[in-house]
Coordinates of C-alpha atoms and ligand atoms in Angstrom, one line a residue:
M190 CA -30.9 -11.2 -15.4
T191 CA -28.3 -8.6 -14.7
H192 CA -25.7 -9.3 -12.1
G193 CA -23.6 -7.2 -9.8
F194 CA -19.9 -6.5 -10.4
E195 CA -18.5 -9.1 -7.9
T196 CA -20.8 -11.8 -9.3
L197 CA -19.6 -11.0 -12.9
A198 CA -16.0 -11.0 -11.8
I199 CA -16.4 -14.6 -10.5
H200 CA -18.8 -16.0 -13.1
A201 CA -18.8 -14.1 -16.4
G202 CA -17.1 -16.3 -19.0
Q203 CA -16.5 -18.9 -16.3
E204 CA -19.3 -21.5 -16.5
P205 CA -18.2 -24.9 -15.2
D206 CA -16.3 -26.8 -17.9
P207 CA -18.8 -28.7 -20.1
A208 CA -16.4 -31.6 -20.6
T209 CA -15.5 -32.3 -16.9
G210 CA -17.6 -30.1 -14.7
A211 CA -14.4 -28.3 -13.5
V212 CA -15.5 -25.2 -11.6
V213 CA -12.4 -23.3 -12.7
P214 CA -11.9 -22.9 -16.4
P215 CA -9.0 -25.1 -17.5
I216 CA -5.7 -23.8 -18.9
F217 CA -6.1 -24.9 -22.5
Q218 CA -2.3 -25.1 -23.1
T219 CA -2.6 -26.0 -26.7
S220 CA -1.4 -24.4 -29.9
T221 CA -3.8 -26.2 -32.3
Y222 CA -7.1 -28.1 -32.4
A223 CA -8.1 -31.3 -34.2
Q224 CA -10.5 -30.9 -37.2
D225 CA -13.1 -33.5 -38.2
A226 CA -12.6 -32.8 -41.9
V227 CA -10.7 -30.2 -43.8
G228 CA -12.1 -26.8 -42.8
S229 CA -14.3 -28.3 -40.1
P230 CA -12.9 -27.5 -36.6
R231 CA -14.8 -29.5 -33.9
Q232 CA -15.7 -26.5 -31.6
G233 CA -14.8 -23.6 -33.9
Y234 CA -11.2 -23.4 -32.6
E235 CA -8.4 -23.8 -35.2
Y236 CA -5.2 -22.2 -33.8
S237 CA -4.4 -20.5 -30.5
R238 CA -3.2 -17.2 -31.9
T239 CA -6.6 -16.8 -33.4
A240 CA -8.6 -18.1 -30.4
N241 CA -8.1 -20.1 -27.2
P242 CA -10.9 -21.1 -24.7
T243 CA -8.9 -19.8 -21.7
R244 CA -8.3 -16.5 -23.4
D245 CA -12.0 -16.4 -24.4
A246 CA -13.1 -16.8 -20.8
L247 CA -10.9 -13.9 -19.7
Q248 CA -12.1 -11.8 -22.6
E249 CA -15.7 -12.4 -21.8
C250 CA -15.2 -11.5 -18.1
L251 CA -13.3 -8.3 -19.0
A252 CA -16.1 -7.2 -21.4
A253 CA -18.7 -7.8 -18.7
L254 CA -16.8 -5.9 -16.0
E255 CA -16.2 -2.8 -18.2
G256 CA -19.8 -2.9 -19.6
G257 CA -18.5 -3.5 -23.1
R258 CA -19.7 -5.8 -25.9
R259 CA -16.3 -7.4 -26.5
A260 CA -12.8 -7.6 -25.0
L261 CA -9.4 -8.7 -26.4
A262 CA -6.6 -9.9 -24.2
F263 CA -2.9 -9.2 -25.2
A264 CA 0.6 -10.1 -24.1
S265 CA 1.0 -6.8 -22.3
G266 CA -0.6 -3.4 -21.9
L267 CA 1.8 -1.9 -24.5
A268 CA 0.9 -4.8 -27.0
A269 CA -2.7 -3.8 -26.6
E270 CA -1.9 -0.1 -27.2
D271 CA 0.3 -0.9 -30.3
T272 CA -2.4 -3.1 -31.8
L273 CA -5.0 -0.3 -31.2
L274 CA -2.8 2.4 -32.8
R275 CA -2.0 0.4 -35.9
T276 CA -5.7 -0.7 -36.3
I277 CA -7.1 2.8 -36.1
C278 CA -4.4 5.1 -37.4
R279 CA -2.5 5.4 -40.7
P280 CA 0.8 7.2 -41.3
G281 CA 0.0 11.0 -41.4
D282 CA -2.8 10.7 -38.7
H283 CA -2.6 12.6 -35.4
V284 CA -3.3 11.6 -31.8
V285 CA -3.7 13.8 -28.7
I286 CA -2.0 12.2 -25.7
P287 CA -1.8 13.3 -22.0
D288 CA 1.1 15.5 -21.0
D289 CA 1.3 13.3 -18.0
A290 CA 1.1 9.6 -19.0
Y291 CA 2.8 6.3 -18.4
G292 CA 6.4 6.6 -19.7
G293 CA 6.1 3.5 -21.8
T294 CA 3.0 4.8 -23.5
Y295 CA 4.9 8.1 -24.2
R296 CA 7.8 6.0 -25.6
L297 CA 5.4 4.1 -27.9
F298 CA 4.1 7.3 -29.4
A299 CA 7.4 9.3 -29.5
R300 CA 9.9 6.6 -30.4
V301 CA 8.0 4.0 -32.3
A302 CA 4.7 5.3 -33.8
Q303 CA 6.2 8.6 -34.8
R304 CA 8.9 6.9 -36.9
W305 CA 6.1 4.9 -38.5
G306 CA 4.4 8.3 -39.5
L307 CA 2.0 9.1 -36.6
D308 CA 1.9 12.6 -35.4
W309 CA 1.0 13.4 -31.7
T310 CA 0.5 16.4 -29.5
P311 CA 0.7 16.3 -25.7
A312 CA -2.2 18.1 -24.0
S313 CA -3.2 18.9 -20.4
I314 CA -6.1 16.5 -20.3
H315 CA -7.6 17.9 -17.1
N316 CA -8.3 21.0 -19.0
V317 CA -10.9 20.6 -21.8
D318 CA -9.7 23.7 -23.6
S319 CA -6.2 22.4 -23.8
V320 CA -7.5 19.2 -25.5
R321 CA -9.7 21.2 -27.8
A322 CA -6.7 23.3 -28.9
A323 CA -4.6 20.2 -29.6
I324 CA -7.1 18.5 -31.8
T325 CA -6.5 18.9 -35.6
D326 CA -8.4 17.8 -38.7
R327 CA -6.2 14.7 -38.8
T328 CA -6.8 13.7 -35.2
K329 CA -8.1 10.1 -35.0
I330 CA -7.8 9.5 -31.3
V331 CA -7.9 11.5 -28.1
W332 CA -6.1 9.4 -25.5
L333 CA -6.7 9.7 -21.8
E334 CA -5.3 8.2 -18.6
T335 CA -7.4 9.0 -15.6
P336 CA -6.1 9.0 -13.0
T337 CA -2.8 9.6 -14.7
N338 CA 0.5 7.9 -14.0
P339 CA 2.3 9.2 -12.0
L340 CA 0.7 12.6 -11.1
L341 CA -2.8 11.3 -10.5
G342 CA -4.3 13.9 -12.8
I343 CA -8.0 13.6 -13.6
A344 CA -9.8 14.0 -16.9
D345 CA -13.5 14.5 -17.4
I346 CA -14.3 11.4 -19.5
A347 CA -17.9 12.5 -20.5
A348 CA -16.9 16.0 -21.6
L349 CA -13.9 14.8 -23.5
A350 CA -15.9 12.0 -25.2
Q351 CA -18.3 14.7 -26.5
L352 CA -15.4 16.9 -27.7
A353 CA -13.6 14.0 -29.4
H354 CA -16.9 12.9 -31.1
D355 CA -17.7 16.4 -32.3
R356 CA -14.4 16.5 -34.0
G357 CA -14.7 13.0 -35.5
A358 CA -12.1 11.3 -33.2
L359 CA -12.4 8.3 -30.9
L360 CA -11.9 8.6 -27.2
V361 CA -9.6 6.0 -25.7
V362 CA -9.3 5.7 -21.9
D363 CA -6.4 3.9 -20.2
N364 CA -8.3 2.6 -17.1
T365 CA -5.4 0.9 -15.5
F366 CA -5.2 3.0 -12.4
A367 CA -8.9 2.9 -11.6
S368 CA -9.9 -0.6 -12.8
P369 CA -13.5 -1.2 -13.8
Y370 CA -14.5 -1.6 -10.2
L371 CA -13.9 2.1 -9.6
Q372 CA -14.6 3.6 -13.1
Q373 CA -16.3 2.4 -16.3
P374 CA -15.4 4.8 -19.1
L375 CA -17.6 3.1 -21.7
H376 CA -20.6 4.1 -19.7
L377 CA -19.4 7.7 -19.8
G378 CA -19.1 7.8 -23.6
A379 CA -15.5 6.4 -24.2
D380 CA -15.1 4.3 -27.4
L381 CA -12.4 2.0 -26.1
V382 CA -10.8 1.1 -22.8
V383 CA -7.2 0.1 -22.5
H384 CA -5.7 -1.9 -19.6
S385 CA -2.4 -3.0 -18.4
T386 CA -4.0 -6.1 -16.8
T387 CA -0.6 -6.6 -15.2
K388 CA -1.8 -4.2 -12.5
Y389 CA -5.0 -4.2 -10.5
I390 CA -6.9 -6.6 -12.7
G391 CA -4.3 -9.4 -12.4
G392 CA -3.6 -8.0 -8.9
H393 CA -0.8 -10.3 -7.7
S394 CA 2.3 -9.2 -9.6
D395 CA 2.7 -12.6 -11.2
V396 CA 1.6 -11.9 -14.8
V397 CA 2.1 -9.3 -17.5
G398 CA -0.9 -8.7 -19.8
G399 CA -3.1 -6.1 -21.5
A400 CA -6.6 -5.7 -22.8
L401 CA -8.9 -3.6 -25.1
V402 CA -12.6 -3.4 -24.4
G403 CA -15.2 -1.7 -26.5
T404 CA -18.9 -1.5 -27.5
D405 CA -18.8 -1.0 -31.2
E406 CA -19.0 -4.4 -32.9
E407 CA -17.4 -3.3 -36.1
L408 CA -14.5 -1.7 -34.4
M409 CA -14.0 -4.7 -32.1
Q410 CA -14.0 -7.0 -35.1
E411 CA -11.3 -4.8 -36.8
L412 CA -9.2 -5.0 -33.6
A413 CA -9.7 -8.7 -33.3
Y414 CA -8.5 -9.1 -36.9
H415 CA -5.4 -7.1 -36.0
Q416 CA -4.9 -9.0 -32.8
N417 CA -4.7 -12.2 -34.9
A418 CA -2.7 -10.6 -37.7
M419 CA -0.2 -8.9 -35.4
G420 CA -0.1 -11.8 -32.9
A421 CA 0.5 -10.1 -29.6
I422 CA -1.9 -12.3 -27.7
A423 CA -2.2 -13.4 -24.1
G424 CA -1.0 -17.0 -23.7
P425 CA -3.4 -19.5 -22.0
F426 CA -1.5 -19.6 -18.7
D427 CA -1.3 -15.8 -18.5
A428 CA -5.0 -15.6 -19.3
W429 CA -5.7 -18.1 -16.5
L430 CA -3.6 -16.2 -13.9
T431 CA -5.3 -13.0 -14.8
L432 CA -8.7 -14.6 -14.6
R433 CA -7.9 -16.0 -11.2
G434 CA -6.8 -12.5 -10.0
I435 CA -10.0 -10.9 -11.4
K436 CA -12.3 -12.9 -9.1
T437 CA -11.2 -10.8 -6.1
L438 CA -10.9 -7.4 -7.8
G439 CA -13.8 -5.8 -5.9
V440 CA -12.6 -6.8 -2.4
R441 CA -9.0 -5.9 -3.2
M442 CA -9.9 -2.5 -4.6
D443 CA -11.9 -1.6 -1.5
R444 CA -8.9 -2.5 0.7
H445 CA -6.5 -0.7 -1.6
C446 CA -8.7 2.4 -1.2
D447 CA -9.0 2.1 2.6
N448 CA -5.3 1.8 3.0
A449 CA -4.5 4.6 0.5
E450 CA -6.8 7.0 2.4
R451 CA -4.9 6.3 5.6
V452 CA -1.6 6.7 3.9
V453 CA -2.7 10.0 2.5
E454 CA -3.8 11.2 5.9
F455 CA -0.4 10.2 7.4
L456 CA 1.7 11.8 4.6
Q457 CA -0.2 15.1 4.8
R458 CA 0.9 15.5 8.4
H459 CA 4.5 14.6 7.8
K460 CA 7.1 17.4 7.6
A461 CA 9.3 15.5 5.2
V462 CA 6.5 15.5 2.7
G463 CA 5.6 18.4 0.4
Q464 CA 2.4 18.1 -1.7
V465 CA 0.4 14.9 -1.6
L466 CA -1.3 14.0 -4.9
Y467 CA -4.5 12.0 -4.5
P468 CA -7.8 12.6 -6.2
G469 CA -9.7 11.9 -3.0
L470 CA -8.3 15.2 -1.5
P471 CA -10.8 18.0 -1.7
E472 CA -8.0 20.4 -2.8
H473 CA -7.0 18.1 -5.7
H474 CA -7.7 19.9 -9.0
G475 CA -9.8 17.0 -10.3
H476 CA -11.6 16.1 -7.0
E477 CA -15.1 17.0 -8.1
I478 CA -14.8 15.2 -11.5
A479 CA -13.2 12.2 -9.8
A480 CA -16.0 12.1 -7.3
K481 CA -18.5 12.1 -10.1
Q482 CA -17.0 9.4 -12.3
M483 CA -15.2 7.2 -9.8
K484 CA -16.7 5.0 -7.1
R485 CA -13.7 5.7 -4.8
F486 CA -10.3 7.2 -5.5
G487 CA -8.0 4.3 -5.8
G488 CA -4.8 2.8 -4.3
M489 CA -2.2 5.0 -6.0
V490 CA -0.7 7.9 -4.1
S491 CA 2.1 10.2 -5.2
F492 CA 3.9 12.9 -3.1
R493 CA 6.7 15.4 -3.5
A494 CA 9.6 15.1 -1.0
A495 CA 10.1 18.3 0.9
G496 CA 13.9 17.8 0.7
G497 CA 14.0 17.6 -3.1
E498 CA 15.2 14.9 -5.6
E499 CA 17.9 13.3 -3.4
A500 CA 15.5 13.2 -0.5
A501 CA 12.9 11.4 -2.7
V502 CA 15.5 8.9 -3.8
E503 CA 16.6 8.3 -0.2
I504 CA 13.0 7.7 0.9
C505 CA 12.6 5.1 -1.8
N506 CA 15.9 3.4 -0.8
R507 CA 15.0 3.3 2.9
A508 CA 11.5 1.7 2.5
K509 CA 11.4 -1.9 3.5
L510 CA 7.8 -3.2 3.5
F511 CA 7.0 -1.0 0.6
V512 CA 9.2 -2.9 -2.0
L513 CA 11.3 -0.7 -4.2
G514 CA 10.1 -1.6 -7.7
E515 CA 8.3 -0.7 -10.9
S516 CA 4.8 -1.7 -11.6
L517 CA 1.7 -1.2 -9.4
G518 CA -1.7 -2.6 -8.5
G519 CA -0.6 -5.9 -6.8
V520 CA -1.5 -6.9 -3.3
E521 CA 1.9 -5.9 -2.0
S522 CA 2.9 -2.3 -1.5
L523 CA 5.5 -0.8 -3.9
I524 CA 7.4 2.4 -3.8
E525 CA 9.4 4.0 -6.7
H526 CA 11.0 7.2 -8.0
P527 CA 9.2 7.8 -11.4
G528 CA 11.9 10.3 -12.7
R529 CA 14.6 7.6 -12.5
M530 CA 12.5 4.5 -12.9
T531 CA 9.1 4.1 -14.7
H532 CA 9.2 7.5 -16.4
A533 CA 12.9 7.7 -17.2
S534 CA 12.0 7.4 -20.9
A535 CA 10.1 10.8 -20.7
A536 CA 13.2 12.7 -19.4
G537 CA 13.8 15.9 -21.5
S538 CA 10.3 15.7 -23.0
P539 CA 7.1 17.6 -22.2
L540 CA 6.1 14.6 -20.1
E541 CA 9.2 14.7 -17.8
V542 CA 8.1 14.2 -14.2
P543 CA 9.4 16.2 -11.2
G544 CA 12.6 14.9 -9.6
D545 CA 11.2 15.1 -6.1
L546 CA 8.2 12.8 -6.9
V547 CA 7.7 9.5 -5.1
R548 CA 5.0 7.1 -6.2
L549 CA 3.3 4.6 -3.9
S550 CA 1.2 1.6 -4.9
V551 CA -0.5 1.1 -1.6
G552 CA -1.1 -2.7 -1.1
I553 CA -3.6 -4.5 1.1
E554 CA -1.2 -5.3 4.0
T555 CA -2.1 -4.4 7.6
I556 CA -2.3 -0.6 7.5
D557 CA -0.3 0.0 10.8
D558 CA 2.7 -1.9 9.3
L559 CA 2.5 0.2 6.2
L560 CA 2.4 3.4 8.2
A561 CA 5.3 2.3 10.4
D562 CA 7.4 1.6 7.3
L563 CA 6.7 5.0 5.8
E564 CA 7.5 6.6 9.2
Q565 CA 11.0 5.0 9.2
A566 CA 11.6 5.7 5.5
L567 CA 10.7 9.4 5.9
A568 CA 12.8 9.9 9.1
R569 CA 16.1 11.5 8.4
Ligands
LIG629 C1 -1.2 3.4 -16.9 C2 -0.4 2.3 -17.7 N1 -0.8 2.0 -18.9 C3 -0.1 1.1 -19.6 C4 1.0 0.4 -19.1 C5 1.7 -0.6 -19.9 O1 1.4 -1.9 -19.5 P1 2.4 -3.2 -19.6 O2 3.5 -2.9 -18.7 O3 1.5 -4.3 -19.2 O4 2.8 -3.3 -21.0 C6 1.4 0.7 -17.8 C7 2.5 0.0 -17.2 O5 3.0 0.4 -16.2 C8 0.7 1.7 -17.1 O6 1.0 2.0 -15.8

């Protein structure tokens, strides 16, 4: 029997514990497991870097939510990305990356993987021709974020999957901003989904984690081999916290979207605000594609301050209920200045973000309180 998204979020991988009947999967805070005889582990578990029942529960749930065959949970989103890169690529290979991506992802390519011998080209991923022009005979991966962090750019997953496959490359989609509730890239032809589960999936700003989800058994086995060989796993307590957060992903995402829509409406009418960036706006360059591939448009909103960079910084400093901080996707609203915070590592690169940009992670608080806080932060 197939189940709906919210049912899977609560039950996939989370059968009552066979030993005790506990409804919530226990935190198996153990590094190792007893063996009945040499080479005969009792339940198949030998050592927790290789496998742990709490991590298994999370992995099963993530695979179900993304419509994948298998998922792997990591210590952070970047740990997942690093493991993916070094599983699929060899020195001399090439990757196409978005010219508007999370600053830490850019840093991983530009400052770590490049030194190790990986070549990369930034492309405007909302333009299929720009991606086509960036692909070479050495391209192993076309890497997408959609929506992108922090400019909320949209890429056509189905069209780019086709393009990547025609050129013998894999399509990887960072689905952190949308979450599987709003968008399921594997169903649109992507080969792998990457998550910073730190964000909407965990949802409560209390845990850092990452995940890879895919459908190809052989590729997932290769990745699992590297997950164990490289060791950047999610610990049992982190896996448990993430699993607890996941249960409410659907209801949280709907409220994030409701509140973000109201915030967008408010910002569009405010004279201290220049352009509002939100894929739900009909004038957004990627609106039609977003409407096709996403259920709703998400809880992330960016805008340009009409008064320029210093005005943007001041707005961030004046906000109170919107907590000034990095990260996103938690129940509480956050505000930040990408140019000086999350994307500072992209300064001077093709991925540098505009100085007048403010990014909001719209939380699930009472909407009138959020609008009142923005009103006072935008007032001169
Ligand atoms: C879109 C996106 N991908 C990946 C990451 C990296 O994840 P983590 O911070 O969990 O390593 C982030 C972090 O902000 C992100 O926003």
